[in-house]
Amino acid sequence: MSRPLAQARPASASRIEDARFAHESEEEFARLLDFYNVRWQYEPRTFPLRRSDDGRVIEAFSPDFYLSDLDLYIELTTLKQGLVTDKHRKLRQLRALYPDVRIKLLHKRDYLSLLAKYGIGAAHEQEVMGVRDVLITGTEIERRVNELGVEITRDYAGKEPLLVGVLKGVTCFMADLMRHLSLPLSIDFMTISSYEGDRSGAVRIVQDLTENIAGRDVLIVEDIVDTGMTLHHLRLQLEAREPASLRVCALLDKRVRRLVDVRLDYVGFEVPDAFVVGYGLDHFQKFRNLPFIATIGAEALEQQPAEGPAAE
Ligand code: IMP
């Protein structure tokens, strides 16, 4: 049986823009709910738990979320395990006083693994050793690749482009992008050596295309353009083969580090001056399989390469 509210609360938010979340983790959780179209309200209700003899509320509990479609309250426990005990006690009290109210406590580990599955949030600290911040979530990538697909499909209408992917970082992007292009197209790949200090000599094509590109509409697909030197070299090589047209689509543009002014026709996201991994991008071959783009911590950055030739 619920009693009147202990105190008037501001109208509870049900949109991310309107909510004043106490923790970043709550906002991430709200995004996840939005993604699945689960309607939510943030802290919509305060349940009095204990009253003084004169009727004043001396202990109350405001669950973080109410999911109206599921008639379920959710409390996130991102606190230290020791403090969770107190929440358990409050929940027991709440269930005793309000038996009709359905409430679930989502523990940090459950909640982090839930978010990690979708590439959201601080989950990496627990789930992926070495990763620091998620810069671009899996959902954001999906949305943007879809937009790029629409744009490129429109621009190449009536043509049969050849997508040239630069291995290996482009694998995820290429696989997703080509599925968003409603065009008759071909794909091919190249591997370019990357700079490795005094071991590397000059930049060179480690693995060349199998297709003849003369007279073709070529779209270079790149994972990230940093200084622009790799792309500049590649463009010169491919232009010499006389394609009908040559454009560039890069998932990430680390513009602040540009040394060579290369033209990018399509860009997924601009990223800051930080080393990023995931969604195909690596750090000494690791992290390519992350379904999101993230920065890595100093420890991971300091790790040394395994011996062997570098070909990104
Ligand atoms: P650029 O020649 O300096 O533009 O570098 C391009 C290549 O360097 C990319 O194709 C990547 O293989 C690699 N690269 C540059 N920045 C990053 C990064 O932040 N993470 C992973 N690889 C990167």
CSV table of C-alpha atoms and ligand atoms in Angstrom, one decimal:
chain,number,residue,atom,x,y,z
A,1,MET,CA,0.0,0.0,0.0
A,2,SER,CA,1.6,3.3,-1.0
A,3,ARG,CA,1.5,6.3,1.1
A,4,PRO,CA,1.5,9.9,-0.1
A,5,LEU,CA,4.9,11.2,-1.4
A,6,ALA,CA,7.3,12.5,1.2
A,7,GLN,CA,8.2,15.6,-0.8
A,8,ALA,CA,7.2,17.2,-4.0
A,9,ARG,CA,9.7,16.3,-6.7
A,10,PRO,CA,10.2,18.1,-10.0
A,11,ALA,CA,8.3,16.4,-12.8
A,12,SER,CA,10.3,13.3,-13.6
A,13,ALA,CA,12.2,13.3,-16.8
A,14,SER,CA,11.6,10.8,-19.5
A,15,ARG,CA,13.9,12.1,-22.1
A,16,ILE,CA,17.7,12.2,-21.9
A,17,GLU,CA,17.8,15.9,-22.7
A,18,ASP,CA,15.6,16.7,-19.7
A,19,ALA,CA,17.0,14.5,-17.0
A,20,ARG,CA,19.5,15.5,-14.5
A,21,PHE,CA,21.2,12.2,-13.9
A,22,ALA,CA,23.2,11.7,-10.8
A,23,HIS,CA,25.7,9.5,-12.5
A,24,GLU,CA,27.0,9.0,-16.0
A,25,SER,CA,26.1,5.4,-15.8
A,26,GLU,CA,22.4,6.3,-15.4
A,27,GLU,CA,22.5,8.3,-18.6
A,28,GLU,CA,24.1,5.4,-20.4
A,29,PHE,CA,21.4,3.1,-19.1
A,30,ALA,CA,18.7,5.5,-20.3
A,31,ARG,CA,20.3,5.5,-23.8
A,32,LEU,CA,20.2,1.7,-23.8
A,33,LEU,CA,16.5,1.8,-22.9
A,34,ASP,CA,15.9,4.4,-25.6
A,35,PHE,CA,17.7,2.2,-28.1
A,36,TYR,CA,15.2,-0.6,-27.4
A,37,ASN,CA,12.2,1.7,-27.3
A,38,VAL,CA,11.6,0.9,-23.6
A,39,ARG,CA,9.8,4.0,-22.1
A,40,TRP,CA,11.4,5.2,-18.9
A,41,GLN,CA,11.0,7.9,-16.2
A,42,TYR,CA,14.0,9.0,-14.2
A,43,GLU,CA,13.4,9.0,-10.4
A,44,PRO,CA,9.6,9.5,-10.8
A,45,ARG,CA,8.6,8.6,-7.2
A,46,THR,CA,9.9,8.6,-3.7
A,47,PHE,CA,8.8,5.9,-1.4
A,48,PRO,CA,8.8,6.8,2.3
A,49,LEU,CA,10.3,4.0,4.3
A,50,ARG,CA,10.4,5.2,7.9
A,51,ARG,CA,8.5,7.9,9.8
A,52,SER,CA,9.2,9.6,13.1
A,53,ASP,CA,6.5,9.4,15.8
A,54,ASP,CA,5.1,12.8,14.6
A,55,GLY,CA,4.7,11.4,11.1
A,56,ARG,CA,7.7,13.0,9.4
A,57,VAL,CA,9.5,10.9,6.8
A,58,ILE,CA,13.0,10.1,8.1
A,59,GLU,CA,14.0,7.5,5.5
A,60,ALA,CA,12.9,7.3,1.9
A,61,PHE,CA,13.9,5.6,-1.3
A,62,SER,CA,13.7,6.9,-4.9
A,63,PRO,CA,14.4,4.2,-7.4
A,64,ASP,CA,16.4,5.4,-10.4
A,65,PHE,CA,14.0,4.4,-13.2
A,66,TYR,CA,10.5,3.4,-13.7
A,67,LEU,CA,9.8,1.4,-16.9
A,68,SER,CA,6.1,2.0,-17.5
A,69,ASP,CA,5.7,-0.7,-20.2
A,70,LEU,CA,7.0,-3.3,-17.8
A,71,ASP,CA,5.6,-1.7,-14.7
A,72,LEU,CA,9.0,-2.1,-13.2
A,73,TYR,CA,11.3,0.1,-11.1
A,74,ILE,CA,15.0,-0.3,-11.6
A,75,GLU,CA,17.7,0.7,-9.1
A,76,LEU,CA,21.3,0.7,-10.4
A,77,THR,CA,24.0,-0.2,-7.9
A,78,THR,CA,27.1,1.3,-9.3
A,79,LEU,CA,28.4,1.9,-5.8
A,80,LYS,CA,31.1,0.0,-3.9
A,81,GLN,CA,29.9,-3.5,-2.9
A,82,GLY,CA,29.9,-2.6,0.8
A,83,LEU,CA,27.3,0.2,0.2
A,84,VAL,CA,25.1,-2.2,-1.7
A,85,THR,CA,24.2,-3.9,1.5
A,86,ASP,CA,22.4,-0.8,2.6
A,87,LYS,CA,20.4,-0.7,-0.6
A,88,HIS,CA,19.4,-4.3,-0.1
A,89,ARG,CA,18.0,-3.4,3.3
A,90,LYS,CA,16.1,-0.5,1.8
A,91,LEU,CA,14.7,-2.7,-0.9
A,92,ARG,CA,13.5,-5.3,1.6
A,93,GLN,CA,11.8,-2.6,3.5
A,94,LEU,CA,10.2,-1.2,0.3
A,95,ARG,CA,8.9,-4.6,-0.7
A,96,ALA,CA,7.4,-5.1,2.7
A,97,LEU,CA,5.7,-1.7,2.7
A,98,TYR,CA,4.6,-1.7,-0.9
A,99,PRO,CA,4.1,-5.3,-1.9
A,100,ASP,CA,2.5,-4.3,-5.3
A,101,VAL,CA,5.6,-2.5,-6.4
A,102,ARG,CA,7.9,-4.4,-8.7
A,103,ILE,CA,11.5,-3.4,-8.3
A,104,LYS,CA,14.8,-4.8,-9.5
A,105,LEU,CA,18.3,-4.1,-8.3
A,106,LEU,CA,20.7,-4.1,-11.2
A,107,HIS,CA,24.2,-4.9,-9.9
A,108,LYS,CA,27.2,-3.1,-11.3
A,109,ARG,CA,28.6,-6.3,-12.9
A,110,ASP,CA,25.3,-7.2,-14.6
A,111,TYR,CA,24.8,-3.7,-15.7
A,112,LEU,CA,28.3,-3.2,-17.1
A,113,SER,CA,28.2,-6.4,-19.0
A,114,LEU,CA,24.9,-5.4,-20.4
A,115,LEU,CA,26.3,-2.1,-21.6
A,116,ALA,CA,29.5,-3.6,-22.8
A,117,LYS,CA,27.5,-5.9,-25.1
A,118,TYR,CA,26.3,-2.7,-26.8
A,119,GLY,CA,29.6,-0.9,-26.6
A,120,ILE,CA,28.3,1.7,-24.3
A,121,GLY,CA,29.7,3.3,-21.2
A,122,ALA,CA,32.4,2.6,-18.7
A,123,ALA,CA,32.0,-1.1,-19.2
A,124,HIS,CA,35.4,-1.4,-20.7
A,125,GLU,CA,37.1,-0.9,-17.3
A,126,GLN,CA,35.7,-4.2,-16.2
A,127,GLU,CA,35.2,-6.0,-19.5
A,128,VAL,CA,38.0,-5.0,-21.8
A,129,MET,CA,41.4,-4.8,-20.3
A,130,GLY,CA,43.3,-1.7,-21.3
A,131,VAL,CA,40.5,0.3,-22.8
A,132,ARG,CA,39.9,3.7,-21.3
A,133,ASP,CA,37.0,5.6,-22.8
A,134,VAL,CA,34.4,4.6,-25.4
A,135,LEU,CA,34.4,7.5,-27.9
A,136,ILE,CA,31.9,6.2,-30.3
A,137,THR,CA,29.4,3.5,-29.4
A,138,GLY,CA,28.4,0.6,-31.6
A,139,THR,CA,25.0,2.2,-32.1
A,140,GLU,CA,26.4,5.5,-33.1
A,141,ILE,CA,28.7,3.7,-35.7
A,142,GLU,CA,25.7,1.8,-37.1
A,143,ARG,CA,23.7,5.0,-37.5
A,144,ARG,CA,26.5,6.9,-39.2
A,145,VAL,CA,27.4,4.0,-41.5
A,146,ASN,CA,23.8,3.9,-42.5
A,147,GLU,CA,23.8,7.6,-43.3
A,148,LEU,CA,27.1,7.3,-45.3
A,149,GLY,CA,25.5,4.4,-47.2
A,150,VAL,CA,22.5,6.6,-48.2
A,151,GLU,CA,24.8,9.4,-49.3
A,152,ILE,CA,27.2,7.3,-51.3
A,153,THR,CA,24.4,5.3,-53.0
A,154,ARG,CA,22.9,8.7,-54.1
A,155,ASP,CA,26.2,10.0,-55.4
A,156,TYR,CA,27.1,6.9,-57.4
A,157,ALA,CA,23.6,6.3,-58.9
A,158,GLY,CA,24.0,4.7,-62.3
A,159,LYS,CA,27.6,3.7,-61.6
A,160,GLU,CA,29.3,0.5,-60.6
A,161,PRO,CA,32.0,1.6,-58.1
A,162,LEU,CA,34.9,-0.4,-57.0
A,163,LEU,CA,35.5,-0.1,-53.2
A,164,VAL,CA,39.2,-0.3,-52.4
A,165,GLY,CA,39.7,-1.1,-48.7
A,166,VAL,CA,43.0,-0.5,-47.0
A,167,LEU,CA,43.8,-3.5,-44.7
A,168,LYS,CA,43.5,-4.4,-42.0
A,169,GLY,CA,41.8,-1.7,-40.0
A,170,VAL,CA,39.1,-1.2,-42.6
A,171,THR,CA,37.6,-4.7,-42.2
A,172,CYS,CA,34.6,-3.9,-40.0
A,173,PHE,CA,33.9,-0.6,-41.7
A,174,MET,CA,34.0,-2.1,-45.2
A,175,ALA,CA,31.8,-5.0,-44.3
A,176,ASP,CA,29.2,-2.7,-42.8
A,177,LEU,CA,29.4,0.1,-45.4
A,178,MET,CA,29.1,-2.2,-48.4
A,179,ARG,CA,25.9,-3.7,-47.0
A,180,HIS,CA,24.4,-0.2,-46.9
A,181,LEU,CA,25.1,0.6,-50.6
A,182,SER,CA,22.3,-0.2,-52.9
A,183,LEU,CA,24.6,-0.3,-56.0
A,184,PRO,CA,26.2,-2.9,-58.1
A,185,LEU,CA,29.7,-2.8,-56.8
A,186,SER,CA,32.9,-4.7,-56.5
A,187,ILE,CA,35.4,-4.7,-53.7
A,188,ASP,CA,39.2,-5.1,-53.5
A,189,PHE,CA,41.8,-4.7,-50.8
A,190,MET,CA,45.4,-3.4,-50.5
A,191,THR,CA,47.9,-3.6,-47.7
A,192,ILE,CA,50.2,-0.6,-47.2
A,193,SER,CA,53.2,-0.9,-44.9
A,194,SER,CA,53.1,1.4,-41.9
A,195,TYR,CA,55.9,3.4,-40.3
A,196,GLU,CA,57.7,1.4,-37.7
A,197,GLY,CA,60.8,3.5,-36.8
A,198,ASP,CA,64.0,2.5,-38.5
A,199,ARG,CA,62.8,-1.0,-39.4
A,200,SER,CA,60.3,0.1,-41.9
A,201,GLY,CA,62.2,1.6,-44.9
A,202,ALA,CA,59.8,3.5,-47.2
A,203,VAL,CA,56.1,3.2,-47.4
A,204,ARG,CA,55.1,0.5,-49.9
A,205,ILE,CA,52.3,-1.6,-51.1
A,206,VAL,CA,52.6,-4.9,-49.3
A,207,GLN,CA,49.7,-6.4,-51.1
A,208,ASP,CA,48.3,-4.9,-54.3
A,209,LEU,CA,44.8,-5.0,-55.8
A,210,THR,CA,43.7,-7.9,-57.9
A,211,GLU,CA,41.4,-5.7,-60.1
A,212,ASN,CA,42.4,-3.4,-62.9
A,213,ILE,CA,41.1,0.0,-61.9
A,214,ALA,CA,41.6,1.8,-65.3
A,215,GLY,CA,38.3,3.5,-66.2
A,216,ARG,CA,36.6,2.5,-62.9
A,217,ASP,CA,34.9,4.6,-60.4
A,218,VAL,CA,37.1,3.9,-57.4
A,219,LEU,CA,36.2,4.7,-53.8
A,220,ILE,CA,39.0,4.3,-51.3
A,221,VAL,CA,37.7,3.1,-48.0
A,222,GLU,CA,39.9,3.9,-45.0
A,223,ASP,CA,39.6,3.3,-41.3
A,224,ILE,CA,41.3,6.4,-40.1
A,225,VAL,CA,43.2,9.3,-41.6
A,226,ASP,CA,45.8,10.7,-39.2
A,227,THR,CA,48.7,12.6,-40.7
A,228,GLY,CA,47.3,11.8,-44.2
A,229,MET,CA,50.6,10.4,-45.4
A,230,THR,CA,49.4,6.9,-46.1
A,231,LEU,CA,46.4,8.2,-48.1
A,232,HIS,CA,48.5,10.7,-50.0
A,233,HIS,CA,50.8,7.9,-51.1
A,234,LEU,CA,47.9,5.6,-52.0
A,235,ARG,CA,46.2,8.3,-54.0
A,236,LEU,CA,49.3,8.9,-56.1
A,237,GLN,CA,49.7,5.2,-56.8
A,238,LEU,CA,46.0,4.8,-57.8
A,239,GLU,CA,45.7,8.0,-59.8
A,240,ALA,CA,48.6,6.7,-62.0
A,241,ARG,CA,46.4,3.8,-63.0
A,242,GLU,CA,43.9,6.2,-64.5
A,243,PRO,CA,40.6,5.4,-62.8
A,244,ALA,CA,37.5,7.3,-64.1
A,245,SER,CA,37.1,8.8,-60.7
A,246,LEU,CA,38.8,8.5,-57.3
A,247,ARG,CA,37.2,9.4,-54.1
A,248,VAL,CA,37.8,8.7,-50.4
A,249,CYS,CA,35.6,7.5,-47.6
A,250,ALA,CA,37.2,7.5,-44.2
A,251,LEU,CA,35.4,6.3,-41.1
A,252,LEU,CA,37.5,8.4,-38.8
A,253,ASP,CA,39.3,11.7,-39.4
A,254,LYS,CA,41.9,12.7,-36.9
A,255,ARG,CA,42.1,16.1,-38.5
A,256,VAL,CA,44.1,17.9,-35.8
A,257,ARG,CA,47.1,15.8,-36.7
A,258,ARG,CA,47.0,16.3,-40.5
A,259,LEU,CA,50.4,16.9,-42.2
A,260,VAL,CA,49.4,16.3,-45.8
A,261,ASP,CA,46.3,18.0,-47.0
A,262,VAL,CA,44.3,15.1,-48.5
A,263,ARG,CA,40.8,15.5,-49.7
A,264,LEU,CA,38.2,13.3,-47.9
A,265,ASP,CA,34.9,13.0,-49.7
A,266,TYR,CA,33.0,11.1,-47.0
A,267,VAL,CA,33.8,11.1,-43.3
A,268,GLY,CA,32.2,9.1,-40.5
A,269,PHE,CA,33.4,10.9,-37.5
A,270,GLU,CA,36.1,13.4,-36.5
A,271,VAL,CA,38.2,12.1,-33.6
A,272,PRO,CA,40.5,14.0,-31.2
A,273,ASP,CA,44.2,13.7,-31.0
A,274,ALA,CA,44.3,10.3,-29.2
A,275,PHE,CA,45.1,6.8,-30.2
A,276,VAL,CA,41.9,5.0,-30.9
A,277,VAL,CA,41.1,1.3,-31.2
A,278,GLY,CA,38.2,-1.0,-31.9
A,279,TYR,CA,35.9,-1.7,-34.9
A,280,GLY,CA,38.8,-2.9,-36.9
A,281,LEU,CA,41.5,-0.5,-35.5
A,282,ASP,CA,44.3,-2.0,-33.5
A,283,HIS,CA,47.1,-1.3,-31.2
A,284,PHE,CA,49.8,-3.9,-32.2
A,285,GLN,CA,47.0,-6.1,-33.6
A,286,LYS,CA,44.9,-6.0,-30.4
A,287,PHE,CA,41.4,-4.6,-29.8
A,288,ARG,CA,40.2,-4.9,-33.5
A,289,ASN,CA,37.3,-7.0,-32.4
A,290,LEU,CA,35.7,-4.3,-30.1
A,291,PRO,CA,32.3,-3.4,-31.4
A,292,PHE,CA,33.0,0.3,-30.5
A,293,ILE,CA,35.7,2.9,-30.9
A,294,ALA,CA,37.7,3.6,-27.8
A,295,THR,CA,40.8,5.1,-26.4
A,296,ILE,CA,43.3,3.0,-24.5
A,297,GLY,CA,45.0,3.7,-21.2
A,298,ALA,CA,48.7,4.5,-20.8
A,299,GLU,CA,49.6,0.9,-19.8
A,300,ALA,CA,48.1,-0.6,-23.0
A,301,LEU,CA,49.8,2.2,-25.1
A,302,GLU,CA,53.2,1.4,-23.6
A,303,GLN,CA,53.0,-2.3,-24.6
A,304,GLN,CA,55.6,-3.3,-27.2
A,305,PRO,CA,54.9,-4.8,-30.6
A,306,ALA,CA,55.2,-8.5,-31.2
A,307,GLU,CA,58.1,-9.1,-33.7
A,308,GLY,CA,57.2,-9.3,-37.3
A,309,PRO,CA,56.3,-7.1,-40.3
A,310,ALA,CA,53.8,-4.3,-39.8
A,311,ALA,CA,51.0,-4.1,-42.3
A,312,GLU,CA,47.9,-2.3,-41.2
B,1,IMP,P1,48.4,8.4,-41.5
B,1,IMP,O1,49.3,8.0,-42.6
B,1,IMP,O2,49.2,9.1,-40.4
B,1,IMP,O3,47.2,9.2,-41.9
B,1,IMP,O4,48.0,7.1,-40.8
B,1,IMP,C1,47.0,6.2,-41.3
B,1,IMP,C2,47.1,4.9,-40.7
B,1,IMP,O5,47.7,4.9,-39.4
B,1,IMP,C3,45.7,4.3,-40.5
B,1,IMP,O6,45.3,3.7,-41.7
B,1,IMP,C4,45.9,3.4,-39.3
B,1,IMP,O7,46.3,2.1,-39.8
B,1,IMP,C5,47.0,4.0,-38.5
B,1,IMP,N1,46.5,4.9,-37.4
B,1,IMP,C6,46.6,6.2,-37.3
B,1,IMP,N2,46.0,6.7,-36.2
B,1,IMP,C7,45.5,5.5,-35.6
B,1,IMP,C8,44.8,5.3,-34.3
B,1,IMP,O8,44.5,6.2,-33.6
B,1,IMP,N3,44.5,4.0,-34.1
B,1,IMP,C9,44.8,3.0,-34.9
B,1,IMP,N4,45.5,3.2,-36.0
B,1,IMP,C10,45.8,4.4,-36.4
